[in-house]
């Protein structure tokens, strides 16, 4: 198992869902466990015959890839919305809250690793293309960001800049990032930005 294979699977996560299915899950709640589980099953399908075990919740790690029951890769997952990483006029918001949580996860995973273990934290960021129905989860904050910043591209760009800036000079770096198309649900197109930190 190499990191290129892992990164490819993360980049293609949207293809593991039916048409518009991921948009539904992304717009009706945080799909962290769903994304982890899809990735786990996909990796297990590829790696089990090669002597690897792909386990969820191994020693409280989100996802572990083991060989001979030794950890080869440990993965932690976080999901946020683009509004989480942009300033708000209505509330004091730490735009680095989720990157900080990722660092905590990486530190926790380090305690379970050995010298040969690769450790990554994956941040998925839900990005609606327009304001959403007020009855949906997080609608107030999503729509508040649209009211303040006027358009989806500005919100996405600010989120991307803030997230990349946080990791730019630290010990942990973003080693892969990209965007996944989720499709459309209830008239709203959605995408997932992703950042793999190691």
Coordinates of C-alpha atoms in Angstrom, one line a residue:
X1 CA 0.0 0.0 0.0
X2 CA 1.5 3.3 -1.0
X3 CA 0.4 6.9 -0.5
X4 CA -0.3 7.4 -4.3
X5 CA -3.0 4.6 -4.1
X6 CA -4.5 6.2 -1.0
X7 CA -4.5 9.7 -2.5
X8 CA -6.2 8.4 -5.7
X9 CA -9.0 6.8 -3.7
X10 CA -9.6 10.0 -1.8
X11 CA -9.6 12.0 -5.0
X12 CA -12.2 9.5 -6.5
X13 CA -14.4 9.3 -3.4
X14 CA -17.3 11.0 -5.3
X15 CA -17.4 8.2 -7.8
X16 CA -18.2 5.7 -5.1
X17 CA -21.7 7.1 -4.7
X18 CA -24.7 7.1 -6.9
X19 CA -25.7 10.2 -8.9
X20 CA -26.3 13.1 -6.6
X21 CA -26.1 10.7 -3.5
X22 CA -23.1 12.5 -2.0
X23 CA -24.8 15.9 -2.5
X24 CA -27.7 14.6 -0.4
X25 CA -25.5 13.4 2.4
X26 CA -23.3 16.5 2.3
X27 CA -26.2 19.0 2.5
X28 CA -28.2 17.2 5.1
X29 CA -25.5 16.7 7.8
X30 CA -21.8 16.1 8.1
X31 CA -20.9 13.0 6.2
X32 CA -17.6 12.2 8.1
X33 CA -18.4 8.6 9.0
X34 CA -20.0 7.9 5.6
X35 CA -16.9 9.1 3.7
X36 CA -14.6 7.2 6.1
X37 CA -16.6 4.0 5.7
X38 CA -16.7 4.2 1.8
X39 CA -13.0 4.7 1.7
X40 CA -12.4 1.9 4.2
X41 CA -14.5 -0.6 2.2
X42 CA -12.8 0.4 -1.1
X43 CA -9.3 0.1 0.4
X44 CA -10.2 -3.2 2.0
X45 CA -11.5 -4.6 -1.3
X46 CA -8.1 -3.8 -2.9
X47 CA -5.8 -4.7 0.0
X48 CA -7.2 -7.7 1.9
X49 CA -6.0 -10.2 -0.7
X50 CA -2.5 -8.7 -0.3
X51 CA -2.4 -9.4 3.4
X52 CA -3.6 -6.1 4.7
X53 CA -6.4 -5.5 7.2
X54 CA -8.3 -2.2 6.8
X55 CA -10.1 -1.5 10.1
X56 CA -12.4 1.3 11.3
X57 CA -12.0 2.4 14.9
X58 CA -8.8 0.5 15.5
X59 CA -7.7 1.6 19.0
X60 CA -9.9 4.7 18.5
X61 CA -8.2 5.7 15.3
X62 CA -10.7 6.5 12.5
X63 CA -9.1 4.1 10.0
X64 CA -6.1 1.9 10.2
X65 CA -4.3 -0.2 7.5
X66 CA -2.4 -3.0 9.1
X67 CA -0.1 -5.7 7.9
X68 CA 0.7 -8.5 10.3
X69 CA -1.4 -6.5 12.7
X70 CA 1.1 -3.8 12.7
X71 CA 0.0 -0.3 11.7
X72 CA 1.2 0.7 8.2
X73 CA -1.1 3.7 7.7
X74 CA -3.3 5.5 10.3
X75 CA -5.9 7.9 9.0
X76 CA -8.0 10.5 10.9
X77 CA -11.0 12.3 9.3
X78 CA -12.6 15.6 9.9
X79 CA -15.5 17.3 8.0
X80 CA -16.4 20.9 8.0
X81 CA -18.3 23.4 5.8
X82 CA -16.6 26.2 4.0
X83 CA -18.2 28.7 6.3
X84 CA -16.2 27.2 9.2
X85 CA -13.0 28.6 7.7
X86 CA -14.1 32.2 6.8
X87 CA -14.7 35.1 9.2
X88 CA -18.2 35.9 10.3
X89 CA -19.7 39.3 11.4
X90 CA -22.2 37.6 13.7
X91 CA -20.0 35.5 15.8
X92 CA -16.3 35.2 16.9
X93 CA -15.1 32.3 14.8
X94 CA -11.7 30.5 14.9
X95 CA -11.2 29.9 11.2
X96 CA -8.5 27.4 12.2
X97 CA -10.6 25.3 14.5
X98 CA -10.7 22.2 12.3
X99 CA -7.0 22.4 11.3
X100 CA -6.1 22.6 15.0
X101 CA -8.3 19.5 15.6
X102 CA -6.5 17.7 12.9
X103 CA -3.1 18.4 14.6
X104 CA -4.6 16.9 17.8
X105 CA -5.7 13.8 15.9
X106 CA -2.2 13.4 14.3
X107 CA -0.6 13.7 17.8
X108 CA -3.0 11.0 19.2
X109 CA -2.3 8.7 16.3
X110 CA 1.5 9.1 16.7
X111 CA 1.1 7.3 20.1
X112 CA -0.2 4.2 18.2
X113 CA 2.4 4.2 15.5
X114 CA 5.9 2.7 15.1
X115 CA 8.8 4.1 13.1
X116 CA 7.4 2.7 9.8
X117 CA 3.8 4.0 10.2
X118 CA 2.5 6.7 7.9
X119 CA 0.0 9.0 9.6
X120 CA -2.4 11.3 7.8
X121 CA -5.4 13.5 8.6
X122 CA -8.0 14.1 5.9
X123 CA -10.2 17.2 6.0
X124 CA -13.3 17.1 3.8
X125 CA -15.0 20.5 3.3
X126 CA -18.6 20.7 2.2
X127 CA -19.2 23.6 -0.2
X128 CA -22.7 24.4 -1.4
X129 CA -22.8 26.4 -4.6
X130 CA -25.7 28.6 -3.4
X131 CA -27.6 29.4 -0.1
X132 CA -29.7 26.5 1.1
X133 CA -33.1 26.0 2.5
X134 CA -33.4 27.5 6.0
X135 CA -34.6 24.2 7.5
X136 CA -31.5 22.2 6.6
X137 CA -28.7 21.7 9.1
X138 CA -26.2 24.6 9.4
X139 CA -28.4 26.7 7.1
X140 CA -28.0 29.8 9.3
X141 CA -24.2 29.8 9.0
X142 CA -24.0 28.7 5.4
X143 CA -26.5 31.4 4.3
X144 CA -24.8 33.9 6.6
X145 CA -21.6 33.3 4.7
X146 CA -23.4 33.9 1.4
X147 CA -25.0 37.1 2.7
X148 CA -21.6 38.4 3.8
X149 CA -19.4 37.3 0.9
X150 CA -22.1 37.3 -1.9
X151 CA -20.9 34.3 -3.9
X152 CA -19.7 30.7 -3.6
X153 CA -16.4 31.3 -5.3
X154 CA -15.3 34.0 -2.7
X155 CA -16.3 31.7 0.2
X156 CA -14.4 28.7 -1.4
X157 CA -11.3 30.8 -2.1
X158 CA -11.2 32.3 1.4
X159 CA -11.6 28.8 3.0
X160 CA -8.9 27.4 0.8
X161 CA -6.5 30.2 1.5
X162 CA -7.1 30.0 5.3
X163 CA -6.7 26.3 5.4
X164 CA -3.5 26.3 3.3
X165 CA -2.1 29.2 5.3
X166 CA -2.5 27.4 8.6
X167 CA -0.3 24.4 7.4
X168 CA 2.1 26.4 5.3
X169 CA 4.9 26.9 7.9
X170 CA 4.1 24.1 10.4
X171 CA 5.6 20.7 11.0
X172 CA 2.6 19.1 9.3
X173 CA 2.0 20.0 5.7
X174 CA -0.8 19.6 3.1
X175 CA 0.5 16.9 0.8
X176 CA -2.5 16.6 -1.4
X177 CA -5.6 18.7 -2.0
X178 CA -8.4 18.8 -4.5
X179 CA -12.1 19.1 -5.1
X180 CA -14.7 16.3 -5.5
X181 CA -18.0 16.9 -7.3
X182 CA -20.9 15.7 -5.2
X183 CA -23.7 16.4 -7.6
X184 CA -26.9 18.2 -6.9
X185 CA -29.7 17.9 -4.3
X186 CA -32.8 20.0 -3.7
X187 CA -31.6 22.4 -6.5
X188 CA -28.2 22.9 -4.8
X189 CA -25.0 21.8 -6.3
X190 CA -22.3 20.8 -3.8
X191 CA -18.7 19.9 -3.9
X192 CA -16.1 18.6 -1.3
X193 CA -12.8 20.2 -1.0
X194 CA -10.2 17.8 0.6
X195 CA -6.9 18.3 2.3
X196 CA -4.6 15.4 3.2
X197 CA -2.1 16.4 5.9
X198 CA 0.9 14.4 6.9

